Amino acid sequence: MKSIAALPLDERKVIARRGAAEVGKGYVLNLGVGISADVGNILAEEGVIDNVTMACEAGMIGGVPCALPSFGSSYNAEAVITHDRTFDIITGGGLDMTCLGLGECDEDGNINVSKFGPRLVGPGGFIDITNKTPKVVFCGTFMGKAKLKVGDGKLVIEKEGTIKKFLKHVMQITFAGQYAAEGQDVLYVTERCVFKLIGGKMTIVEVAPGIDIQKDILDQMDFTPDVAPDCKTMDPGLFSETWGNLAPKFAD
């Protein structure tokens, strides 16, 4: 595990850290491609991987799932099973949590990761996983092509992005927020803020230190989400070289 390089401090690491903060002791955790795969690196870097079992849909169980370009394999996997058996676990309710890509999101909490303009990516196991997992955490940057600076416990936007990801309606629905299972915990983690699906409504529950909620978030969206009355500031440690706030959660 010492051969796994620590991620550089940037917005992707902030998002992966915040996703990792949702992991509980003893969880069976599925990781998707993209930033969500980096959650495994964070758990390894923070020294808590012995408290969780990570998996990817390709059939790797245990160890630390690899990010691109080696997604689908794992460092030190405890077991390798066939693809179809992995989905027996998924559809049988064997997962406690999943971290998946965000792609595009709309006012109903719908997610699109399967079609972008003429480019058809396809859903893969996204639909099966999100429908059968009690805690779903979508991970992705708030805007595309933004230039950001992370450090000293805060986030600075040096140049605003040119590609909006929070739209009135997504191009294709890969996860349907309005059909989220009763009691399902659905979060949308970005480097600027964290949304939660509450009563079918996208709700901002955390905002990054250094970010103006109106100028940097609401003005960059095509819809107006709710803002939780008790909206909090994201942990400044997420935006620092050393975090260290994950291990105490697993100490009990």
Coordinates of C-alpha atoms in Angstrom, one line a residue:
M1 CA 0.0 0.0 0.0
K2 CA 3.0 2.3 0.5
S3 CA 3.5 2.3 -3.3
I4 CA 0.2 4.2 -3.8
A5 CA 1.2 7.8 -4.4
A6 CA -0.6 10.5 -2.5
L7 CA -2.8 12.7 -4.6
P8 CA -1.7 16.3 -5.3
L9 CA -3.7 19.0 -3.4
D10 CA -6.3 20.3 -5.9
E11 CA -10.0 20.4 -6.3
R12 CA -10.2 16.7 -7.1
K13 CA -8.5 15.8 -3.8
V14 CA -10.9 18.0 -1.9
I15 CA -13.9 16.3 -3.5
A16 CA -12.4 12.8 -2.9
R17 CA -11.7 13.7 0.7
R18 CA -15.3 15.0 1.3
G19 CA -16.6 11.8 -0.3
A20 CA -14.4 9.7 2.0
A21 CA -15.8 11.6 5.0
E22 CA -19.2 9.9 4.3
V23 CA -17.7 6.4 4.7
G24 CA -18.5 4.6 7.9
K25 CA -16.6 1.9 9.8
G26 CA -17.2 -1.5 8.4
Y27 CA -18.8 -0.3 5.2
V28 CA -18.8 -2.2 2.0
L29 CA -18.0 0.6 -0.5
N30 CA -18.3 0.7 -4.3
L31 CA -16.3 3.2 -6.2
G32 CA -17.0 4.4 -9.7
V33 CA -14.7 5.8 -12.4
G34 CA -13.3 9.4 -12.2
I35 CA -12.9 11.4 -9.1
S36 CA -15.0 8.9 -7.1
A37 CA -12.2 6.3 -7.7
D38 CA -9.8 8.6 -5.8
V39 CA -11.8 8.1 -2.6
G40 CA -9.9 4.8 -2.3
N41 CA -6.6 6.7 -2.4
I42 CA -7.8 9.0 0.3
L43 CA -8.8 6.1 2.6
A44 CA -5.3 4.6 2.0
E45 CA -3.5 7.9 2.6
E46 CA -5.5 8.5 5.8
G47 CA -4.7 4.9 7.0
V48 CA -8.2 3.6 7.5
I49 CA -8.5 1.0 4.7
D50 CA -8.6 -1.9 7.2
N51 CA -11.9 -0.5 8.4
V52 CA -13.8 -0.8 5.1
T53 CA -14.1 -3.2 2.2
M54 CA -13.9 -1.5 -1.2
A55 CA -15.0 -2.9 -4.5
C56 CA -15.5 -2.1 -8.1
E57 CA -18.1 -3.6 -10.4
A58 CA -15.4 -5.4 -12.6
G59 CA -15.1 -8.0 -9.8
M60 CA -12.3 -6.7 -7.5
I61 CA -13.2 -7.0 -3.8
G62 CA -11.0 -5.5 -1.1
G63 CA -7.7 -3.6 -1.4
V64 CA -7.8 -0.2 -3.0
P65 CA -9.5 0.1 -6.4
C66 CA -7.4 1.8 -9.1
A67 CA -8.3 5.1 -10.8
L68 CA -7.8 5.7 -14.5
P69 CA -6.1 4.5 -16.6
S70 CA -6.2 1.2 -14.6
F71 CA -9.8 1.4 -13.4
G72 CA -11.3 -2.0 -13.0
S73 CA -8.3 -3.4 -11.1
S74 CA -7.2 -3.1 -7.5
Y75 CA -4.1 -2.9 -5.4
N76 CA -4.0 -6.0 -3.1
A77 CA -7.5 -7.2 -3.8
E78 CA -8.7 -9.8 -1.3
A79 CA -10.9 -11.6 -3.9
V80 CA -11.6 -11.5 -7.6
I81 CA -15.0 -12.6 -8.8
T82 CA -16.8 -12.6 -12.1
H83 CA -18.6 -9.6 -13.3
D84 CA -22.1 -11.1 -13.0
R85 CA -21.4 -12.2 -9.4
T86 CA -20.5 -8.7 -8.6
F87 CA -24.0 -7.6 -9.6
D88 CA -25.5 -10.3 -7.5
I89 CA -23.9 -8.5 -4.6
I90 CA -25.0 -5.1 -5.8
T91 CA -28.7 -5.9 -6.6
G92 CA -28.9 -8.1 -3.5
G93 CA -28.3 -5.1 -1.3
G94 CA -24.7 -6.0 -0.4
L95 CA -23.4 -2.4 -0.6
D96 CA -23.5 0.2 2.2
M97 CA -22.4 3.1 0.1
T98 CA -21.2 4.0 -3.4
C99 CA -19.3 7.0 -4.7
L100 CA -19.9 7.7 -8.4
G101 CA -19.3 10.4 -11.0
L102 CA -21.5 13.5 -11.2
G103 CA -21.4 14.5 -14.9
E104 CA -24.5 16.8 -15.2
C105 CA -27.1 17.4 -12.5
D106 CA -30.5 19.2 -12.6
E107 CA -33.1 20.7 -10.3
D108 CA -34.7 17.3 -9.6
G109 CA -31.5 15.8 -8.5
N110 CA -31.2 13.8 -11.8
I111 CA -27.7 12.8 -12.9
N112 CA -26.4 12.3 -16.4
V113 CA -23.2 10.4 -16.9
S114 CA -24.3 8.5 -20.1
K115 CA -24.7 11.0 -22.9
F116 CA -23.0 14.4 -23.7
G117 CA -24.1 15.9 -27.0
P118 CA -23.4 13.4 -29.7
R119 CA -21.1 11.4 -27.4
L120 CA -22.8 8.3 -26.1
V121 CA -20.9 6.9 -23.1
G122 CA -23.6 4.6 -21.8
P123 CA -24.6 3.9 -18.2
G124 CA -22.6 0.8 -17.3
G125 CA -23.6 -0.4 -13.9
F126 CA -24.7 3.1 -12.8
I127 CA -28.4 2.4 -12.7
D128 CA -28.2 -0.9 -10.9
I129 CA -25.8 0.5 -8.3
T130 CA -27.7 3.7 -7.5
N131 CA -31.0 2.0 -7.2
K132 CA -29.8 -0.6 -4.7
T133 CA -27.4 1.3 -2.4
P134 CA -28.7 3.1 0.7
K135 CA -26.1 5.9 0.6
V136 CA -25.1 7.4 -2.8
V137 CA -22.5 10.1 -3.1
F138 CA -22.0 11.7 -6.5
C139 CA -18.6 13.3 -6.9
G140 CA -17.6 16.0 -9.4
T141 CA -16.3 19.5 -10.0
F142 CA -18.9 22.3 -9.8
M143 CA -17.9 23.8 -13.2
G144 CA -15.9 22.6 -16.2
K145 CA -12.7 24.5 -17.2
A146 CA -12.5 26.6 -14.1
K147 CA -9.0 27.6 -12.8
L148 CA -9.0 27.1 -9.0
K149 CA -6.4 27.4 -6.2
V150 CA -6.6 25.1 -3.2
G151 CA -4.6 25.7 0.0
D152 CA -4.4 27.3 3.4
G153 CA -7.8 25.9 4.3
K154 CA -9.8 27.6 1.6
L155 CA -10.8 27.6 -2.1
V156 CA -10.0 30.5 -4.5
I157 CA -11.5 30.8 -8.0
E158 CA -8.9 32.4 -10.1
K159 CA -10.9 32.1 -13.4
E160 CA -14.5 31.1 -13.7
G161 CA -15.3 27.9 -15.7
T162 CA -17.0 27.9 -19.0
I163 CA -19.0 24.7 -18.7
K164 CA -22.0 24.5 -16.4
K165 CA -22.8 21.2 -14.8
F166 CA -25.9 22.2 -12.8
L167 CA -28.6 22.6 -15.4
K168 CA -32.3 23.1 -15.5
H169 CA -32.6 19.6 -17.2
V170 CA -29.9 17.1 -17.9
M171 CA -29.6 15.7 -21.5
Q172 CA -30.2 12.1 -20.3
I173 CA -31.3 10.7 -17.0
T174 CA -28.9 8.0 -15.7
F175 CA -30.1 8.5 -12.0
A176 CA -33.6 9.8 -11.4
G177 CA -33.7 11.9 -8.3
Q178 CA -37.5 11.8 -8.1
Y179 CA -37.5 8.1 -7.9
A180 CA -34.8 7.8 -5.2
A181 CA -35.8 5.1 -2.8
E182 CA -37.5 6.1 0.5
G183 CA -34.8 6.6 3.1
Q184 CA -32.0 6.7 0.5
D185 CA -29.2 9.1 1.5
V186 CA -28.2 11.0 -1.7
L187 CA -25.4 13.6 -1.7
Y188 CA -23.7 15.6 -4.5
V189 CA -20.2 16.6 -3.5
T190 CA -18.3 19.4 -5.3
E191 CA -15.3 21.5 -4.3
R192 CA -17.5 24.6 -3.9
C193 CA -20.4 23.1 -2.0
V194 CA -22.3 19.9 -1.0
F195 CA -25.9 19.3 -2.0
K196 CA -28.3 16.9 -0.4
L197 CA -31.5 15.6 -1.9
I198 CA -34.1 16.5 0.7
G199 CA -37.7 15.9 0.0
G200 CA -37.0 15.7 -3.7
K201 CA -35.3 19.1 -3.6
M202 CA -31.7 19.9 -4.3
T203 CA -30.5 21.6 -1.1
I204 CA -27.1 23.2 -0.3
V205 CA -25.9 21.9 3.1
E206 CA -22.2 22.9 3.0
V207 CA -20.2 25.7 1.4
A208 CA -16.5 25.8 0.9
P209 CA -14.4 28.3 2.9
G210 CA -13.5 31.3 0.6
I211 CA -16.6 30.8 -1.6
D212 CA -19.4 33.4 -2.0
I213 CA -22.7 31.4 -2.1
Q214 CA -24.4 33.9 -4.5
K215 CA -21.6 34.8 -6.9
D216 CA -19.7 31.5 -7.0
I217 CA -22.6 29.0 -6.7
L218 CA -26.1 30.3 -7.3
D219 CA -25.1 32.6 -10.2
Q220 CA -23.4 29.7 -11.9
M221 CA -26.4 27.4 -12.0
D222 CA -29.4 27.1 -14.2
F223 CA -31.8 26.5 -11.3
T224 CA -32.2 27.8 -7.8
P225 CA -31.6 25.2 -5.1
D226 CA -32.8 25.4 -1.5
V227 CA -30.2 26.5 1.1
A228 CA -30.4 24.6 4.4
P229 CA -31.1 26.8 7.4
D230 CA -28.2 25.2 9.1
C231 CA -25.9 25.3 6.1
K232 CA -22.3 24.7 7.3
T233 CA -18.8 25.6 6.2
M234 CA -17.0 22.6 4.7
D235 CA -14.1 21.4 6.8
P236 CA -11.1 23.7 6.2
G237 CA -8.8 20.6 6.6
L238 CA -10.1 19.4 3.2
F239 CA -8.4 22.3 1.6
S240 CA -5.1 21.9 3.4
E241 CA -2.0 19.8 2.6
T242 CA -2.6 17.6 5.6
W243 CA -6.1 16.6 6.5
G244 CA -6.0 13.9 9.3
N245 CA -9.7 14.3 10.3
L246 CA -10.8 10.9 9.0
A247 CA -8.9 8.5 11.3
P248 CA -10.7 9.6 14.6
K249 CA -14.0 8.6 13.0
F250 CA -12.8 5.0 12.8
A251 CA -11.2 4.9 16.2
D252 CA -14.2 3.7 18.2

